[in-house]
Short mmCIF file of C-alpha atoms and ligand atoms in Angstrom, two decimals:
data_model
loop_
_atom_site.label_atom_id
_atom_site.label_comp_id
_atom_site.label_asym_id
_atom_site.label_seq_id
_atom_site.Cartn_x
_atom_site.Cartn_y
_atom_site.Cartn_z
CA MET K 222 -203.00 102.82 -11.03
CA LYS K 223 -200.95 102.78 -14.33
CA VAL K 224 -200.07 105.58 -16.69
CA LEU K 225 -200.16 104.58 -20.39
CA LYS K 226 -198.60 106.93 -23.03
CA PHE K 227 -199.30 106.43 -26.71
CA GLY K 228 -196.95 108.13 -29.14
CA GLY K 229 -197.59 109.68 -32.48
CA THR K 230 -197.78 106.52 -34.76
CA SER K 231 -199.97 104.82 -32.06
CA VAL K 232 -202.60 107.57 -32.60
CA GLY K 233 -201.55 108.21 -36.13
CA SER K 234 -204.73 107.12 -37.89
CA ALA K 235 -208.43 106.32 -37.18
CA GLU K 236 -207.57 102.70 -37.12
CA ARG K 237 -204.81 103.20 -34.64
CA ILE K 238 -206.96 105.47 -32.38
CA LYS K 239 -209.57 102.69 -32.28
CA SER K 240 -206.99 100.15 -31.19
CA VAL K 241 -205.89 102.46 -28.38
CA ALA K 242 -209.46 102.85 -27.25
CA GLU K 243 -209.73 99.02 -27.17
CA LEU K 244 -206.42 98.62 -25.24
CA VAL K 245 -207.34 101.08 -22.51
CA SER K 246 -210.87 99.68 -21.92
CA ASP K 247 -209.94 96.71 -19.73
CA GLY K 248 -211.86 98.08 -16.76
CA GLU K 249 -208.72 99.09 -14.88
CA ARG K 250 -208.43 102.71 -13.68
CA LYS K 251 -205.61 104.50 -15.54
CA ILE K 252 -204.25 107.78 -16.91
CA VAL K 253 -203.92 107.70 -20.75
CA VAL K 254 -201.38 110.24 -22.14
CA LEU K 255 -201.71 110.94 -25.84
CA SER K 256 -199.31 112.59 -28.24
CA ALA K 257 -200.28 114.42 -31.33
CA MET K 258 -200.96 112.32 -34.43
CA SER K 259 -197.63 111.56 -36.09
CA GLY K 260 -196.29 114.48 -38.24
CA THR K 261 -198.72 117.02 -36.70
CA THR K 262 -196.18 118.76 -34.42
CA ASN K 263 -193.83 118.98 -37.52
CA SER K 264 -196.53 120.66 -39.52
CA LEU K 265 -197.30 123.08 -36.64
CA GLU K 266 -193.61 123.97 -36.45
CA GLU K 267 -193.83 124.69 -40.21
CA VAL K 268 -196.87 126.92 -39.62
CA THR K 269 -194.91 128.94 -37.06
CA ARG K 270 -191.83 129.18 -39.24
CA ASN K 271 -193.97 130.56 -42.02
CA LEU K 272 -195.70 132.95 -39.66
CA TYR K 273 -192.31 134.24 -38.43
CA LYS K 274 -191.44 134.87 -42.17
CA LYS K 275 -194.75 136.63 -42.60
CA ASP K 276 -195.53 134.01 -45.21
CA ASN K 277 -199.26 133.79 -44.35
CA GLU K 278 -200.07 132.05 -47.60
CA GLY K 279 -197.52 129.29 -46.75
CA ALA K 280 -198.91 128.95 -43.29
CA ASN K 281 -202.45 128.61 -44.60
CA LYS K 282 -201.37 125.95 -47.09
CA VAL K 283 -200.07 123.82 -44.23
CA ILE K 284 -203.15 124.41 -42.20
CA ASP K 285 -205.30 123.33 -45.22
CA GLU K 286 -203.22 120.08 -45.48
CA LEU K 287 -203.70 119.41 -41.81
CA GLU K 288 -207.37 120.06 -41.98
CA LYS K 289 -207.75 117.59 -44.82
CA ARG K 290 -205.90 114.88 -42.86
CA TYR K 291 -207.99 115.46 -39.68
CA LEU K 292 -211.34 115.59 -41.60
CA ASP K 293 -210.34 112.28 -43.18
CA THR K 294 -209.49 110.84 -39.81
CA VAL K 295 -212.91 111.96 -38.36
CA GLU K 296 -214.64 110.34 -41.47
CA HIS K 297 -213.03 106.98 -40.60
CA LEU K 298 -213.06 107.27 -36.94
CA PHE K 299 -216.84 107.82 -36.18
CA SER K 300 -219.66 105.65 -37.40
CA SER K 301 -222.62 107.82 -36.35
CA GLY K 302 -223.71 111.02 -37.99
CA GLU K 303 -223.93 112.71 -34.62
CA TYR K 304 -220.26 112.10 -33.71
CA ASN K 305 -219.03 112.76 -37.25
CA THR K 306 -220.50 116.11 -36.93
CA LYS K 307 -219.08 116.59 -33.46
CA GLY K 308 -215.65 115.46 -34.72
CA LYS K 309 -215.77 117.84 -37.71
CA GLY K 310 -216.71 120.68 -35.33
CA VAL K 311 -213.59 119.98 -33.23
CA VAL K 312 -211.39 119.92 -36.29
CA SER K 313 -212.89 123.29 -37.59
CA THR K 314 -212.57 124.98 -34.26
CA TYR K 315 -208.84 124.15 -34.04
CA MET K 316 -208.15 125.01 -37.64
CA GLU K 317 -209.98 128.40 -37.33
CA TYR K 318 -207.85 129.09 -34.25
CA LEU K 319 -204.55 128.35 -36.26
CA ARG K 320 -205.87 130.41 -39.21
CA SER K 321 -206.47 133.49 -36.88
CA PHE K 322 -202.81 133.88 -36.69
CA THR K 323 -202.56 134.43 -40.46
CA VAL K 324 -204.92 137.28 -40.03
CA ASP K 325 -204.20 138.81 -36.69
CA MET K 326 -200.78 139.49 -35.05
CA PHE K 327 -198.42 136.53 -34.47
CA THR K 328 -195.70 136.93 -31.81
CA VAL K 329 -193.31 134.61 -29.98
CA TYR K 330 -195.96 134.16 -27.30
CA GLU K 331 -198.30 132.45 -29.68
CA GLU K 332 -195.69 129.99 -31.02
CA LYS K 333 -196.06 127.52 -28.14
CA ALA K 334 -199.95 127.88 -28.25
CA ILE K 335 -199.75 126.76 -31.90
CA LEU K 336 -197.46 123.80 -31.12
CA ALA K 337 -199.94 122.71 -28.35
CA GLN K 338 -202.80 122.21 -30.76
CA GLY K 339 -201.73 118.71 -31.93
CA GLU K 340 -202.09 117.08 -28.47
CA LEU K 341 -205.28 119.06 -27.86
CA LEU K 342 -206.82 117.71 -31.06
CA THR K 343 -205.92 114.11 -30.52
CA THR K 344 -207.29 114.04 -26.99
CA ALA K 345 -210.50 115.82 -27.99
CA LEU K 346 -211.15 113.29 -30.86
CA PHE K 347 -210.19 110.31 -28.62
CA TYR K 348 -212.61 111.51 -26.00
CA TYR K 349 -215.49 111.71 -28.47
CA TYR K 350 -214.62 108.32 -29.92
CA MET K 351 -214.83 106.81 -26.40
CA GLN K 352 -218.16 108.54 -25.89
CA GLU K 353 -219.44 107.16 -29.20
CA GLN K 354 -218.38 103.68 -28.16
CA ARG K 355 -220.18 104.19 -24.84
CA LYS K 356 -216.95 103.76 -22.91
CA SER K 357 -216.81 106.13 -19.98
CA SER K 358 -213.84 108.49 -19.81
CA VAL K 359 -212.94 111.99 -18.69
CA LEU K 360 -210.44 114.69 -20.00
CA LEU K 361 -207.72 115.84 -17.64
CA PRO K 362 -206.46 119.15 -19.25
CA ALA K 363 -202.71 119.04 -18.99
CA LEU K 364 -202.70 122.84 -18.96
CA ASP K 365 -204.55 122.55 -15.59
CA TYR K 366 -201.70 120.61 -13.82
CA MET K 367 -198.53 120.32 -15.86
CA ARG K 368 -196.16 123.18 -15.19
CA ILE K 369 -192.52 124.20 -15.54
CA ASN K 370 -190.83 126.75 -13.34
CA SER K 371 -188.62 129.71 -14.35
CA LYS K 372 -185.67 127.36 -14.86
CA ASN K 373 -187.73 125.26 -17.24
CA GLU K 374 -187.71 122.42 -14.72
CA PRO K 375 -191.05 120.62 -13.83
CA ASP K 376 -192.75 122.15 -10.82
CA THR K 377 -193.25 118.77 -9.20
CA ARG K 378 -195.16 119.98 -6.13
CA TYR K 379 -197.71 121.87 -8.32
CA ILE K 380 -198.05 118.93 -10.60
CA GLU K 381 -198.54 116.55 -7.66
CA ASN K 382 -201.14 118.83 -5.88
CA ASN K 383 -203.16 119.62 -9.03
CA LEU K 384 -203.21 116.03 -10.29
CA LYS K 385 -204.28 114.83 -6.88
CA SER K 386 -207.35 117.11 -6.72
CA LEU K 387 -208.24 116.17 -10.33
CA LEU K 388 -208.06 112.44 -9.37
CA GLU K 389 -210.22 113.09 -6.41
CA LYS K 390 -212.77 114.90 -8.47
CA TYR K 391 -212.97 111.94 -10.90
CA ASN K 392 -212.46 109.14 -8.31
CA THR K 393 -214.65 106.66 -10.01
CA GLU K 394 -213.62 107.15 -13.66
CA LYS K 395 -211.56 104.36 -15.15
CA VAL K 396 -210.10 106.13 -18.13
CA LEU K 397 -208.57 109.55 -17.58
CA ILE K 398 -207.37 111.08 -20.87
CA THR K 399 -204.66 113.74 -20.94
CA GLN K 400 -202.28 115.46 -23.27
CA GLY K 401 -198.50 114.75 -23.44
CA TYR K 402 -195.86 117.35 -24.25
CA ILE K 403 -197.88 120.44 -23.32
CA CYS K 404 -197.71 122.44 -20.14
CA ARG K 405 -197.70 125.95 -18.74
CA ASN K 406 -194.63 127.89 -17.74
CA ALA K 407 -193.87 130.05 -14.67
CA PHE K 408 -195.84 132.95 -16.20
CA GLY K 409 -198.94 130.78 -16.85
CA GLU K 410 -198.32 130.86 -20.63
CA ILE K 411 -198.77 127.70 -22.77
CA ASP K 412 -195.43 126.01 -23.16
CA ASN K 413 -194.04 122.48 -23.83
CA LEU K 414 -191.62 119.91 -22.61
CA GLN K 415 -189.54 119.94 -25.87
CA ARG K 416 -189.97 117.82 -28.92
CA GLY K 417 -190.75 114.18 -28.08
CA GLY K 418 -191.68 115.24 -24.57
CA SER K 419 -194.78 113.22 -24.16
CA ASP K 420 -192.60 110.46 -22.64
CA TYR K 421 -191.59 113.01 -20.04
CA SER K 422 -195.15 113.93 -19.35
CA ALA K 423 -195.99 110.27 -18.69
CA SER K 424 -193.01 109.88 -16.39
CA LEU K 425 -193.82 113.11 -14.45
CA ILE K 426 -197.41 112.07 -14.09
CA GLY K 427 -196.36 108.58 -12.97
CA ALA K 428 -194.03 109.96 -10.39
CA ALA K 429 -196.63 112.56 -9.19
CA ILE K 430 -199.34 110.03 -8.58
CA LYS K 431 -196.97 107.26 -7.49
CA ALA K 432 -198.22 104.97 -10.23
CA ASP K 433 -197.68 101.22 -10.19
CA GLU K 434 -196.19 101.30 -13.66
CA ILE K 435 -195.55 103.74 -16.57
CA GLN K 436 -196.15 102.24 -19.96
CA ILE K 437 -194.76 103.90 -23.09
CA TRP K 438 -196.66 102.46 -26.08
CA THR K 439 -194.98 102.99 -29.43
CA ASP K 440 -194.42 101.34 -32.82
CA ILE K 441 -191.72 98.82 -31.90
CA ASP K 442 -191.55 96.03 -29.27
CA GLY K 443 -189.39 97.78 -26.73
CA MET K 444 -185.81 98.99 -26.55
CA HIS K 445 -183.65 97.32 -29.14
CA ASN K 446 -179.99 96.43 -28.74
CA ASN K 447 -178.99 98.77 -31.63
CA ASP K 448 -180.67 101.53 -33.77
CA PRO K 449 -183.29 99.69 -35.82
CA ARG K 450 -183.20 102.61 -38.25
CA VAL K 451 -179.59 101.87 -39.12
CA VAL K 452 -178.92 98.17 -38.32
CA GLU K 453 -180.91 95.17 -39.41
CA ASP K 454 -181.88 92.30 -37.19
CA THR K 455 -181.69 94.22 -33.96
CA GLN K 456 -183.27 92.56 -30.94
CA SER K 457 -185.61 93.75 -28.25
CA ILE K 458 -184.13 93.85 -24.83
CA SER K 459 -186.36 92.27 -22.12
CA GLU K 460 -184.95 94.11 -19.07
CA LEU K 461 -182.93 97.33 -18.59
CA SER K 462 -181.87 99.16 -15.58
CA PHE K 463 -182.85 102.89 -15.15
CA ASP K 464 -179.24 103.81 -15.59
CA GLU K 465 -178.82 101.92 -18.87
CA ALA K 466 -182.11 103.33 -20.21
CA ALA K 467 -181.11 106.86 -19.33
CA GLU K 468 -177.71 106.48 -21.11
CA LEU K 469 -179.39 104.93 -24.25
CA ALA K 470 -182.15 107.54 -24.33
CA TYR K 471 -179.62 110.42 -23.83
CA PHE K 472 -177.20 108.95 -26.54
CA GLY K 473 -179.80 108.64 -29.30
CA ALA K 474 -182.24 105.76 -28.71
CA LYS K 475 -185.25 107.64 -29.88
CA ILE K 476 -187.82 105.33 -28.40
CA LEU K 477 -187.48 107.23 -25.08
CA HIS K 478 -187.16 110.95 -24.49
CA PRO K 479 -183.81 111.54 -22.70
CA THR K 480 -185.35 113.38 -19.78
CA SER K 481 -188.10 110.73 -19.20
CA VAL K 482 -186.08 108.19 -17.18
CA LEU K 483 -185.20 110.33 -14.16
CA PRO K 484 -188.62 111.03 -12.54
CA ALA K 485 -189.42 107.25 -12.80
CA LYS K 486 -186.06 106.29 -11.44
CA LEU K 487 -186.32 108.79 -8.42
CA ALA K 488 -189.83 107.43 -7.63
CA ASN K 489 -188.72 103.84 -8.34
CA ILE K 490 -191.59 103.22 -10.76
CA PRO K 491 -191.04 100.57 -13.38
CA VAL K 492 -191.34 101.71 -16.98
CA ARG K 493 -192.49 99.23 -19.65
CA LEU K 494 -191.95 99.90 -23.32
CA LEU K 495 -194.69 98.27 -25.38
CA ASN K 496 -195.78 97.95 -29.02
CA THR K 497 -199.32 99.13 -30.02
CA LEU K 498 -198.96 97.00 -33.25
CA GLU K 499 -198.13 93.96 -31.17
CA PRO K 500 -199.75 94.41 -27.84
CA ASP K 501 -199.03 90.93 -26.47
CA ALA K 502 -195.25 91.22 -27.12
CA SER K 503 -193.45 91.54 -23.76
CA GLY K 504 -191.50 94.53 -24.70
CA THR K 505 -188.89 96.09 -22.28
CA LEU K 506 -189.13 96.47 -18.63
CA ILE K 507 -186.99 99.31 -17.13
CA SER K 508 -186.48 99.04 -13.32
CA SER K 509 -183.70 99.40 -10.73
CA LYS K 510 -182.46 95.93 -11.42
CA GLN K 511 -179.10 95.78 -13.18
CA GLU K 512 -178.47 92.59 -15.17
CA LYS K 513 -174.82 91.52 -14.46
CA ASN K 514 -172.07 90.59 -16.96
CA ARG K 515 -173.41 91.75 -20.23
CA ILE K 516 -173.09 94.35 -22.91
CA THR K 517 -176.73 95.44 -23.30
CA ALA K 518 -177.11 97.85 -26.29
CA VAL K 519 -175.57 100.38 -28.61
CA ALA K 520 -176.86 103.82 -29.54
CA ALA K 521 -175.70 106.73 -31.58
CA LYS K 522 -176.10 110.47 -31.05
CA ASP K 523 -175.83 112.67 -34.27
CA ASN K 524 -174.81 116.23 -34.86
CA ILE K 525 -171.95 116.36 -32.37
CA THR K 526 -169.23 119.09 -32.52
CA ALA K 527 -165.88 118.29 -30.99
CA ILE K 528 -163.69 121.07 -29.62
CA LYS K 529 -160.02 120.48 -28.71
CA ILE K 530 -158.10 123.09 -26.70
CA LYS K 531 -154.33 122.62 -26.83
CA SER K 532 -151.89 124.59 -24.89
CA GLY K 533 -148.12 124.71 -24.61
CA ARG K 534 -148.47 125.89 -21.01
CA MET K 535 -149.25 123.60 -18.05
CA LEU K 536 -152.67 122.99 -19.39
CA LEU K 537 -154.09 120.92 -16.57
CA ALA K 538 -152.68 123.16 -13.93
CA HIS K 539 -154.96 123.92 -11.00
CA GLY K 540 -157.98 125.81 -12.08
CA PHE K 541 -157.61 125.40 -15.79
CA LEU K 542 -160.59 123.01 -16.31
CA ARG K 543 -162.73 125.28 -14.30
CA LYS K 544 -162.07 128.15 -16.59
CA VAL K 545 -162.76 126.13 -19.63
CA PHE K 546 -166.06 124.77 -18.17
CA GLU K 547 -167.09 128.25 -17.12
CA ILE K 548 -166.98 129.34 -20.72
CA PHE K 549 -169.44 126.63 -21.71
CA GLU K 550 -171.46 127.40 -18.63
CA SER K 551 -171.73 131.11 -19.52
CA TYR K 552 -173.27 130.13 -22.96
CA LYS K 553 -175.59 127.47 -21.31
CA THR K 554 -174.05 124.83 -23.49
CA PRO K 555 -173.88 121.40 -21.99
CA ILE K 556 -170.83 119.17 -22.58
CA ASP K 557 -171.47 115.50 -23.38
CA MET K 558 -168.00 113.85 -23.58
CA ILE K 559 -164.64 114.91 -22.28
CA THR K 560 -161.09 113.52 -22.60
CA THR K 561 -157.96 115.09 -21.21
CA SER K 562 -154.18 114.87 -21.64
CA GLU K 563 -151.28 116.90 -20.34
CA VAL K 564 -151.30 119.22 -23.23
CA GLY K 565 -154.95 119.31 -24.28
CA VAL K 566 -158.55 118.75 -23.47
CA SER K 567 -161.27 117.70 -25.93
CA VAL K 568 -165.01 118.11 -25.26
CA THR K 569 -168.15 117.53 -27.27
CA ILE K 570 -171.29 119.61 -27.56
CA ASP K 571 -174.58 119.00 -29.49
CA ASP K 572 -175.87 122.49 -29.27
CA ASP K 573 -173.72 124.66 -31.42
CA THR K 574 -175.72 127.85 -31.17
CA TYR K 575 -172.84 129.71 -29.47
CA LEU K 576 -169.97 127.84 -31.07
CA ASP K 577 -168.24 130.93 -32.38
CA GLU K 578 -168.45 132.78 -29.14
CA ILE K 579 -167.26 129.78 -27.17
CA VAL K 580 -164.25 129.35 -29.60
CA THR K 581 -163.38 133.07 -29.34
CA ASP K 582 -163.38 132.77 -25.46
CA LEU K 583 -161.36 129.56 -25.47
CA ASN K 584 -158.73 131.09 -27.75
CA LYS K 585 -157.51 132.93 -24.67
CA TYR K 586 -156.22 129.61 -23.27
CA GLY K 587 -154.57 127.97 -26.31
CA THR K 588 -155.07 126.75 -29.86
CA VAL K 589 -158.62 125.73 -30.52
CA HIS K 590 -159.60 123.06 -33.00
CA VAL K 591 -163.22 122.38 -34.06
CA ASP K 592 -164.52 119.14 -35.69
CA GLU K 593 -168.07 119.23 -36.82
CA ASP K 594 -170.20 116.27 -38.16
CA GLN K 595 -169.20 113.87 -35.46
CA VAL K 596 -171.26 111.13 -33.84
CA ILE K 597 -171.11 109.69 -30.27
CA ILE K 598 -171.46 105.88 -30.26
CA CYS K 599 -172.53 104.81 -26.78
CA VAL K 600 -172.12 101.22 -25.66
CA VAL K 601 -174.20 100.38 -22.59
CA GLY K 602 -174.03 97.45 -20.16
CA ASP K 603 -172.58 96.21 -16.97
CA LEU K 604 -169.13 97.85 -17.57
CA VAL K 605 -167.70 97.91 -14.10
CA ALA K 606 -163.86 97.68 -14.05
CA GLU K 607 -164.02 94.03 -12.79
CA ASN K 608 -165.63 92.94 -16.11
CA LYS K 609 -162.34 92.49 -17.81
CA GLY K 610 -162.19 92.43 -21.52
CA TYR K 611 -165.36 94.28 -22.33
CA ALA K 612 -163.65 97.55 -23.40
CA HIS K 613 -161.20 95.42 -25.53
CA LYS K 614 -164.17 93.66 -27.26
CA ILE K 615 -165.73 97.04 -28.09
CA LEU K 616 -162.54 98.55 -29.45
CA GLU K 617 -161.76 95.36 -31.35
CA ALA K 618 -165.20 95.60 -33.06
CA VAL K 619 -164.53 99.15 -34.42
CA LYS K 620 -160.83 98.65 -35.19
CA HIS K 621 -161.45 99.80 -38.82
CA VAL K 622 -162.99 103.08 -37.67
CA PRO K 623 -160.93 106.22 -36.91
CA LEU K 624 -161.62 107.11 -33.30
CA ARG K 625 -161.60 110.78 -32.34
CA MET K 626 -162.30 110.30 -28.60
CA ILE K 627 -162.89 107.43 -26.18
CA SER K 628 -164.52 107.72 -22.84
CA TYR K 629 -164.67 105.00 -20.26
CA GLY K 630 -165.21 105.06 -16.50
CA GLY K 631 -167.49 108.04 -16.28
CA SER K 632 -170.18 105.63 -15.05
CA ASN K 633 -170.27 101.90 -14.58
CA TYR K 634 -172.65 101.47 -17.58
CA ASN K 635 -171.15 103.18 -20.58
CA VAL K 636 -168.27 103.36 -23.05
CA SER K 637 -168.54 106.24 -25.53
CA LEU K 638 -166.67 106.62 -28.69
CA LEU K 639 -166.50 109.79 -30.93
CA ILE K 640 -166.31 109.06 -34.64
CA ASN K 641 -166.96 110.85 -37.95
CA ALA K 642 -170.56 110.84 -39.09
CA LYS K 643 -169.67 109.07 -42.21
CA ASP K 644 -168.43 106.04 -40.18
CA LYS K 645 -171.59 105.76 -38.07
CA GLU K 646 -173.35 102.98 -40.00
CA SER K 647 -170.32 100.79 -40.40
CA ALA K 648 -169.49 101.24 -36.64
CA LEU K 649 -173.05 100.41 -35.49
CA LYS K 650 -173.09 97.32 -37.73
CA ALA K 651 -169.70 96.03 -36.64
CA LEU K 652 -170.73 96.58 -32.96
CA SER K 653 -173.92 94.50 -33.50
CA ASP K 654 -171.90 91.76 -35.34
CA LYS K 655 -169.26 91.43 -32.67
CA LEU K 656 -171.20 92.14 -29.36
CA PHE K 657 -174.54 90.56 -29.85
P1 ADP Y 125 -193.38 107.77 -30.60
O1 ADP Y 125 -193.99 108.59 -31.69
O2 ADP Y 125 -194.31 106.68 -30.13
O3 ADP Y 125 -192.95 108.57 -29.38
P2 ADP Y 125 -190.76 107.55 -31.50
O4 ADP Y 125 -190.59 107.68 -32.92
O5 ADP Y 125 -190.34 108.77 -30.66
O6 ADP Y 125 -192.23 106.99 -31.16
O7 ADP Y 125 -189.79 106.35 -30.95
C1 ADP Y 125 -189.94 105.01 -31.62
C2 ADP Y 125 -188.95 104.88 -32.66
O8 ADP Y 125 -187.56 104.89 -32.02
C3 ADP Y 125 -188.88 103.49 -33.31
O9 ADP Y 125 -189.78 103.47 -34.36
C4 ADP Y 125 -187.44 103.30 -33.68
O10 ADP Y 125 -187.23 103.58 -35.05
C5 ADP Y 125 -186.61 104.34 -32.88
N1 ADP Y 125 -185.58 103.80 -32.21
C6 ADP Y 125 -184.29 104.31 -32.22
N2 ADP Y 125 -183.44 103.64 -31.45
C7 ADP Y 125 -184.17 102.60 -30.92
C8 ADP Y 125 -183.88 101.50 -30.06
N3 ADP Y 125 -182.57 101.37 -29.59
N4 ADP Y 125 -184.80 100.64 -29.73
C9 ADP Y 125 -186.08 100.85 -30.25
N5 ADP Y 125 -186.49 101.85 -31.02
C10 ADP Y 125 -185.49 102.70 -31.43
N1 LIG Y 126 -196.02 115.78 -30.34
C1 LIG Y 126 -194.83 116.15 -29.75
C2 LIG Y 126 -193.66 116.03 -30.78
O1 LIG Y 126 -193.88 115.47 -31.91
C3 LIG Y 126 -194.51 115.32 -28.51
C4 LIG Y 126 -194.37 113.89 -28.64
O2 LIG Y 126 -194.81 113.32 -29.61
O3 LIG Y 126 -193.83 113.26 -27.75
O4 LIG Y 126 -192.58 116.28 -30.52
MG1 MG Y 127 -191.21 109.68 -29.04
#
């Protein structure tokens, strides 16, 4: 059994939804994971921001716009009067629910429930469309099986057990439709797997049911060797290892959510990245196989802050790094890159919520210098030490760019460079020119 996930643009209009219905109706049994229509979760976030500010009028305006878009989708999606009415009914139920928060109390508990409405809406409309087309399908409510624990980690045993009983219940159905992104938390409340998390849903589902393959259907023909939003003429990569994919996803290749590789890797389930707009293109296959002797791809992670701690004392003396790391740990702030010398240590973070507190604490150990607006450029490939000359090639390509940090040897697959945000485009282009 396969798991097929369709992202926001793949279900972004009536036409797109119709193509997805066609794609999934090949008679094979499968789980179909759907995101919200593109832009919806952003709008829902805007609704909650307005509600927090008690700007009910602003919230209603966004809800009105959403309603207009969904009614238009219904109009173009269904051909019969019966399903048109059903579709409109679905839209008005969800919109009334959203509007209820502009009248009644809105608290932090409802925020996640509001954010969940996008995925609930697409799956409800998709299910009705399948019915209208006389294609048999069933809805698997993600809120009945997808759960995170008190540490915000997936509760894998719960997910496995609950999915298993649902699959047994619908053992003859070919198309099982479910929501990406949404889940319950340890208290049973509606929660989510973070923005872009439908990929993670698909991977968790795939691992839980030991799927033959996890397919991530999106608006591009697989993982490209550089960021197609910045560099022209990027190429799709036919095969990637789980480790390479994880590095690229973590360091900015938006096509995959950073957390989505690990469940598939642990369960050794191949992940295929495919293009809804070009369903016959081969896309990218991610598996445990590592291609040898190549630089595979480049990605960039924005909004990075670099922190340098310099000390006249024996900085790297026994226990010093532990003390530094403990400060980041106490503010639950992950470190991405790290470089050290005898007199200083530089680290990068992408979550600067507690930057002031961290700097205050670090000041106890030396002079602290902060650089904001940095970007991590991550070059991924078969970068084992024996592959002589690769690091040289990478550095040669960016010789015109000021380099703030260089990290090599942390894994066998990655070289990371920290540069100023203003040099990102030029660095990515130069790397494409010289490496591919
Ligand atoms: P979805 O809504 O289907 O989840 P996303 O927008 O999250 O889709 O991811 C697809 C987008 O990722 C592409 O449109 C592309 O612009 C962007 N992207 C960034 N880096 C890469 C890359 N290295 N390869 C392919 N796509 C990339
Ligand atoms: N709809 C959610 C988001 O926009 C999840 C997803 O699309 O993966 O973040
Ligand atoms: Mg995505």
